[in-house]
Coordinates of C-alpha atoms in Angstrom, one line a residue:
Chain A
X20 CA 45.8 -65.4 -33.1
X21 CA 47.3 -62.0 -34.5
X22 CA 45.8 -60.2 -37.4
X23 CA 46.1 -61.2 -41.3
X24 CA 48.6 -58.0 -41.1
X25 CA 51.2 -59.7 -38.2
X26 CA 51.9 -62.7 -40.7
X27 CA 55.3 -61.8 -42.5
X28 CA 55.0 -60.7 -46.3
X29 CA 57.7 -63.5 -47.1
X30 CA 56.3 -66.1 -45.9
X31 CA 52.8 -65.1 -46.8
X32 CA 54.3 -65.0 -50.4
X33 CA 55.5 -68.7 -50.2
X34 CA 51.8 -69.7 -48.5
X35 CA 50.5 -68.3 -51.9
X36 CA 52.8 -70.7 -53.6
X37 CA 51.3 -73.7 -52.0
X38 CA 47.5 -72.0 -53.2
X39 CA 48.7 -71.7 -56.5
X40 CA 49.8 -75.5 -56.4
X41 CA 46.2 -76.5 -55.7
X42 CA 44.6 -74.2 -57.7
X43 CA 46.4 -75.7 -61.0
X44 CA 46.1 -79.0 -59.6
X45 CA 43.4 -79.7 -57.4
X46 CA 42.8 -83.1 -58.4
X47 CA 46.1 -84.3 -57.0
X48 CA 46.1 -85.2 -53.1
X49 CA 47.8 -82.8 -51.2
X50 CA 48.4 -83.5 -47.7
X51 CA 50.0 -81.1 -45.5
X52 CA 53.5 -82.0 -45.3
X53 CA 53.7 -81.7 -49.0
X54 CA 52.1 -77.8 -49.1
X55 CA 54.4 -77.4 -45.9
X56 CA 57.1 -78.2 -48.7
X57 CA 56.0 -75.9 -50.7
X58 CA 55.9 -73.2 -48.4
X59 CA 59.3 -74.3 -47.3
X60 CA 57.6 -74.3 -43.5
X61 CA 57.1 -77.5 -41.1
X62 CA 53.8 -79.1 -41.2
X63 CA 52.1 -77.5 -38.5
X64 CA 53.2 -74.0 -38.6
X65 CA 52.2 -74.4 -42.3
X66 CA 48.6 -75.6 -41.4
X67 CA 47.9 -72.8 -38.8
X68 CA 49.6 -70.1 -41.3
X69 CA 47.6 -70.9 -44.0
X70 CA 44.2 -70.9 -42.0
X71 CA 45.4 -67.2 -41.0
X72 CA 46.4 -66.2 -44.0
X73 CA 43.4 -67.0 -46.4
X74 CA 40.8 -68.0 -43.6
X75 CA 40.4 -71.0 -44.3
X76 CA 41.9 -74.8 -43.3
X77 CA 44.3 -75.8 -46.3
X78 CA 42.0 -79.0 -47.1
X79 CA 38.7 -77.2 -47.2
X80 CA 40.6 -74.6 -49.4
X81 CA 41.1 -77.2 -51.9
X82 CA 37.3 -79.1 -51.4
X83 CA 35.8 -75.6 -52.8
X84 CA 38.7 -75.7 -55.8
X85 CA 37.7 -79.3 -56.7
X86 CA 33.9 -78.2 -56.9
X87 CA 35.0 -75.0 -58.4
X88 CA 36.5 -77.0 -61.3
X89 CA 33.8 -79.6 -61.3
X90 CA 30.9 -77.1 -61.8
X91 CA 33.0 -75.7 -64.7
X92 CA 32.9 -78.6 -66.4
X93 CA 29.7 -79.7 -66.1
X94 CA 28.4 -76.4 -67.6
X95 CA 31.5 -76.5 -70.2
X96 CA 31.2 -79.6 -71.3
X97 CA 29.5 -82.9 -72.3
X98 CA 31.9 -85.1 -69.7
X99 CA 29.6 -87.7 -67.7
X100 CA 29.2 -86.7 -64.2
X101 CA 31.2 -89.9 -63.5
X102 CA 34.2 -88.6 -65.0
X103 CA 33.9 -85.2 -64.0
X104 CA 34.2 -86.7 -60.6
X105 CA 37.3 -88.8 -61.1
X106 CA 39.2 -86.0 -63.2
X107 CA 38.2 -83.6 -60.7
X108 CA 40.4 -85.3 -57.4
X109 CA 37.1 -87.8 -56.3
X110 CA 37.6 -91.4 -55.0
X111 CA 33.8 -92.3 -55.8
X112 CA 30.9 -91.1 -57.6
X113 CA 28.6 -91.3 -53.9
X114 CA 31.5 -89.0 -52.9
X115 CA 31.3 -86.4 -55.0
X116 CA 27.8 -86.2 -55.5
X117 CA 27.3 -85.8 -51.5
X118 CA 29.9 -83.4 -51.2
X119 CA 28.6 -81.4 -54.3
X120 CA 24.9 -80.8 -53.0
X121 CA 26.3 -80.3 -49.3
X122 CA 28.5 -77.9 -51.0
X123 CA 26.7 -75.8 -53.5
X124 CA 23.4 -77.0 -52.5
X125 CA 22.1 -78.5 -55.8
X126 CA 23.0 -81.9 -57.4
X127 CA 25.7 -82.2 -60.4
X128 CA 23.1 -82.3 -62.7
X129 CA 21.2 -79.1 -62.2
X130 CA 24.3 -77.0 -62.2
X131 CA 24.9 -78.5 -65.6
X132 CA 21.4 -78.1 -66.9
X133 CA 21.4 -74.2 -65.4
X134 CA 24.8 -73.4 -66.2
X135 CA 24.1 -74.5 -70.0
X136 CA 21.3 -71.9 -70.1
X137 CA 23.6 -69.3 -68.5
X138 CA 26.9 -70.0 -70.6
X139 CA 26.1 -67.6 -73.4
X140 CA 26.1 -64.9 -71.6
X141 CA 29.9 -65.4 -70.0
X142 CA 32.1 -65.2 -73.0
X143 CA 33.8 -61.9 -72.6
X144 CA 34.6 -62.3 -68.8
X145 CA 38.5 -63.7 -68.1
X146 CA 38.2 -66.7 -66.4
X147 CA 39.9 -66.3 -64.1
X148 CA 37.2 -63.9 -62.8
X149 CA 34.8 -66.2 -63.8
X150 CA 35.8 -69.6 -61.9
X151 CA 36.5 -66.9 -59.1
X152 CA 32.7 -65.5 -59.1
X153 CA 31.3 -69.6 -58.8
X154 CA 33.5 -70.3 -56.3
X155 CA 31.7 -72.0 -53.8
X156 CA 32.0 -69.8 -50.2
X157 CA 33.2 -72.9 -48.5
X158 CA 33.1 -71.2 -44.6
X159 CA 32.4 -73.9 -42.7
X160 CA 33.1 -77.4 -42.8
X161 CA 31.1 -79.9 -44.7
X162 CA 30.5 -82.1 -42.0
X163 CA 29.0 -78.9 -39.9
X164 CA 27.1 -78.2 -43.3
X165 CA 25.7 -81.3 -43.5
X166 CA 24.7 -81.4 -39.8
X167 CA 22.5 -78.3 -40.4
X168 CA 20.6 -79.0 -43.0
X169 CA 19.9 -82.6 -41.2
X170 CA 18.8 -79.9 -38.6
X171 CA 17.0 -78.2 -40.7
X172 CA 15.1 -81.6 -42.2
X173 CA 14.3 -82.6 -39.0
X174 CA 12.8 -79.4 -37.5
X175 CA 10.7 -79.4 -40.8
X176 CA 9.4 -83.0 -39.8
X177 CA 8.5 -81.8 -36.2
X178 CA 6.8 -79.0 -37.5
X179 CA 4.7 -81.5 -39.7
X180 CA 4.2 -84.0 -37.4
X181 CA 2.6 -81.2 -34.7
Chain B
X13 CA 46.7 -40.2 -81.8
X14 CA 44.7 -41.2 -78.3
X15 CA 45.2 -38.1 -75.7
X16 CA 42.6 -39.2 -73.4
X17 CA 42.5 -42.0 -71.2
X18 CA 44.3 -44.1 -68.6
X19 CA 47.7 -43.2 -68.5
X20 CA 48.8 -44.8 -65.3
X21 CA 47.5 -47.6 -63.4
X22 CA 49.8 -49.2 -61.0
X23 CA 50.3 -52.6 -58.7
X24 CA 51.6 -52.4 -55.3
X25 CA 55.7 -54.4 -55.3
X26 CA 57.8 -55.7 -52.3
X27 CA 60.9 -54.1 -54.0
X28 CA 61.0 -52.0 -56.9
X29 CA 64.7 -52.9 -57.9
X30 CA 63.1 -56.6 -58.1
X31 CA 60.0 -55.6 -59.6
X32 CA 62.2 -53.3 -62.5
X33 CA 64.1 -57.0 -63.2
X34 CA 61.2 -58.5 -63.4
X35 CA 58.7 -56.5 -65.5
X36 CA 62.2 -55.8 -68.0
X37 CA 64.0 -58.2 -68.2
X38 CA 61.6 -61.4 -67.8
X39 CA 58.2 -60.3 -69.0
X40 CA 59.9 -58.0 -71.8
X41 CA 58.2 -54.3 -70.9
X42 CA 60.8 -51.3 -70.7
X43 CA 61.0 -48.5 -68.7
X44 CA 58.8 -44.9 -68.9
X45 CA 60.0 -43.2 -65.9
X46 CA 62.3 -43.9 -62.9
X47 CA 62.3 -40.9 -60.9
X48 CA 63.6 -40.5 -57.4
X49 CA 63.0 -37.7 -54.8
X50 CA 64.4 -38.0 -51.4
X51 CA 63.6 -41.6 -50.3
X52 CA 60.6 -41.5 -53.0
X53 CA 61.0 -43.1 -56.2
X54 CA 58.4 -43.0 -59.3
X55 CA 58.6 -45.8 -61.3
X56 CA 56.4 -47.0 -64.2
X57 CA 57.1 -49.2 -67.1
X58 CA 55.4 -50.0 -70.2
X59 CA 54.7 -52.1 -72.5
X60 CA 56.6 -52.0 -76.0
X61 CA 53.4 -52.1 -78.4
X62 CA 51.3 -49.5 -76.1
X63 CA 53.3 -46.5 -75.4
X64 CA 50.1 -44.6 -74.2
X65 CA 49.7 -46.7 -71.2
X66 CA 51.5 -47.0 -67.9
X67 CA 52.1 -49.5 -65.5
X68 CA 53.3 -48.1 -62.0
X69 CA 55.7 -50.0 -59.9
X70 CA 55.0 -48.8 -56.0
X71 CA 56.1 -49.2 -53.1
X72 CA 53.9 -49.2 -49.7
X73 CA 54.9 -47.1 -47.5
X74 CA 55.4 -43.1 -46.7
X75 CA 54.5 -40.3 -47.7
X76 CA 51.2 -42.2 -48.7
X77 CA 51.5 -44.5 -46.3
X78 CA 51.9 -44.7 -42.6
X79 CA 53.9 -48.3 -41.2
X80 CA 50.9 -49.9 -40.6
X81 CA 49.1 -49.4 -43.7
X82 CA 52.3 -49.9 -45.5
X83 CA 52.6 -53.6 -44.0
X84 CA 49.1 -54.6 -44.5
X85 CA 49.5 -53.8 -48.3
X86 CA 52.3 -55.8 -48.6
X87 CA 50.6 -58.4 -47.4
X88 CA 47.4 -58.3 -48.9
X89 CA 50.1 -57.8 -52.0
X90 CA 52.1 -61.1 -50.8
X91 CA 48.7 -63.1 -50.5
X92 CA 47.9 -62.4 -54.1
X93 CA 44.9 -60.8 -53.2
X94 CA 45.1 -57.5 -54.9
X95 CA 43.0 -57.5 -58.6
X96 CA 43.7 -60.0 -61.4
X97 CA 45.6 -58.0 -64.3
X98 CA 45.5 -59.1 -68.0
X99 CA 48.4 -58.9 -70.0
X100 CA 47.4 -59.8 -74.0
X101 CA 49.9 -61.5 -76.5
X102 CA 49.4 -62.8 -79.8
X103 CA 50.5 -66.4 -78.8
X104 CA 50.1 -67.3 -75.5
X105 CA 52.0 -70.6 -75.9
X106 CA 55.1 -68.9 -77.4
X107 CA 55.1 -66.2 -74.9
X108 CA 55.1 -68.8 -71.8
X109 CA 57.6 -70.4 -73.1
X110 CA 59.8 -67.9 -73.1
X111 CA 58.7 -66.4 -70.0
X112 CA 58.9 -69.6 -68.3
X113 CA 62.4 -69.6 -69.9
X114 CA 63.2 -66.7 -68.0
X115 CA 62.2 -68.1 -64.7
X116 CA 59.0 -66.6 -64.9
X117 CA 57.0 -68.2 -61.9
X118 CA 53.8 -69.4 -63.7
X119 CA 50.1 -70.8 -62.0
X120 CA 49.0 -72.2 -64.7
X121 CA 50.2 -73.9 -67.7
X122 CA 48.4 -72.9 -71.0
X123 CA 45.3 -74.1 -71.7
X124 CA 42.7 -73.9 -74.6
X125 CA 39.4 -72.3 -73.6
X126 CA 36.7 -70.0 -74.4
X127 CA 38.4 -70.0 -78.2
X128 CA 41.6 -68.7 -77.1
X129 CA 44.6 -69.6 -74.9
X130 CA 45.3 -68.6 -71.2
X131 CA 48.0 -69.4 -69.0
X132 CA 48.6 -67.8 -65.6
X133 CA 52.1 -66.2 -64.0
X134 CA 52.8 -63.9 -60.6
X135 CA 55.4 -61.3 -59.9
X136 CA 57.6 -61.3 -57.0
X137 CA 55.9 -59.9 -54.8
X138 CA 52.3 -61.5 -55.7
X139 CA 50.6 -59.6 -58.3
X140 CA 48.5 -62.5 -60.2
X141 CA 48.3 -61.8 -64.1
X142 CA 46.6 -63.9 -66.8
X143 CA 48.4 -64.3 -70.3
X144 CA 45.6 -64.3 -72.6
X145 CA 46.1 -65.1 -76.1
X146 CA 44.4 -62.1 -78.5
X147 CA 41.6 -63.6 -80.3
X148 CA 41.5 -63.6 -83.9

């Protein structure tokens, strides 16, 4: 795999398209062959281009955008987590929540009980900058997430028990 | 009268005939200088309500650049990963719709927030700005 520099300027452009797409909708599903669409590439170049291009797969790219948007609203408003998790692209509460924690590493409700105490603070930063700054760093996958901190849970046990 | 300060900040463009079209004739700013020197051309526009400010219009590549700096700017340009830029209006929902009217290629819709309205748009070439609506 070449550089970030090798990828062609035009079609990086049109890749950005397809990011903007999710970023103003990340609720909606958006399986490749629709971003390819987008990007006015085939499926599977589009998939490999976009990992080059912004470093990470496109679906993980829009997991940390759903969360993104979640977390903003549970500090911004009085939504029930329930909803928050529908409006925000979730089939199921269990879903969300397990994703959310795995994620970000705390549960829905203490982001919105810390992000409440932290809100005053934030008015005079765009938000753009500011949804950008609590985006979660979503690196590795959050299957291989969740199978390191069972690591961790269970090394903590063997310590215990010895 | 101001005679300190910024005078000129500018944002990296693919094409500066494209970007002059655009900043002009879509987003409504008009042009300070456009001044050429060999294959060298200094171009900045401004906008009509803030004459002592500058916005630069540049293109990668020599004197300041050598080719391979020159293409990883455009595409750190093209991935829209060069610094969010704020462009202020009075109404936010007005000036979208005449933006988008122009073929403007907008991110995000308007939306009320924070007291105010923002809505999102990109140049060209990738340049990401939010249109944020001057609080009163």
């Amino acid at each position: 795999m070449g550089t970030d520099a090798s990828q062609d300027p035009e079609l990086l452009r049109r890749l950005l398209r397809a990011k903007d797409r999710m970023d103003a909708a990340s609720q909606e599903d958006w399986p490749v062959h629709r971003l390819a669409r987008v990007s006015g590439v085939s499926a599977a170049h589009f998939a490999r281009s976009f990992k080059q291009a912004f470093g990470v797969p496109p679906h993980r790219y829009l997991l940390t955008r759903r969360i993104e948007r979640a977390s903003a609203l549970l500090r911004d408003t009085d939504l029930p987590v329930t909803a928050i998790a529908f409006q925000t692209g979730w089939g199921s509460l269990g879903t969300f929540g397990r994703v959310f924690r795995d994620v970000t590493g705390h549960t829905p409700g203490t982001v919105r009980s810390r992000g409440r105490a932290a809100a005053r603070e934030l008015g005079r930063v765009p938000v753009c900058a500011l949804n950008a700054a609590h985006r979660p760093d979503l690196t590795i996958a959050v299957s291989e997430k969740r199978r390191r901190a069972a690591g961790r849970i269970k090394a903590s046990r063997e310590k215990e028990a010895s | 009268m101001m005679s300190q300060g910024v005078q000129v900040a500018g944002v990296y463009v693919r094409d500066q005939d494209e970007a002059l079209k655009f900043y002009v004739d879509k987003v409504g700013f008009r042009v300070h200088t456009d001044v050429r020197n060999g294959d060298y051309r200094w171009l900045t526009v401004q906008h009509p309500d803030q004459p002592s400010f500058q916005l630069g219009l540049f293109v990668p590549g020599p004197p300041a650049h050598d080719a391979a700096t020159a293409q990883t700017l455009r595409a750190v340009v093209a991935k829209g990963a060069m610094p969010p830029l704020v462009l202020m209006v009075d109404d936010c929902r007005a000036a979208y719709e005449q933006m988008h009217g122009r073929g403007v290629e907008f991110t995000q819709e308007p939306v009320d927030r924070y007291g105010t309205v923002d809505a999102g748009f990109r140049d060209p070439s990738g340049n990401g700005w939010k249109l944020i609506q001057a609080r009163r």
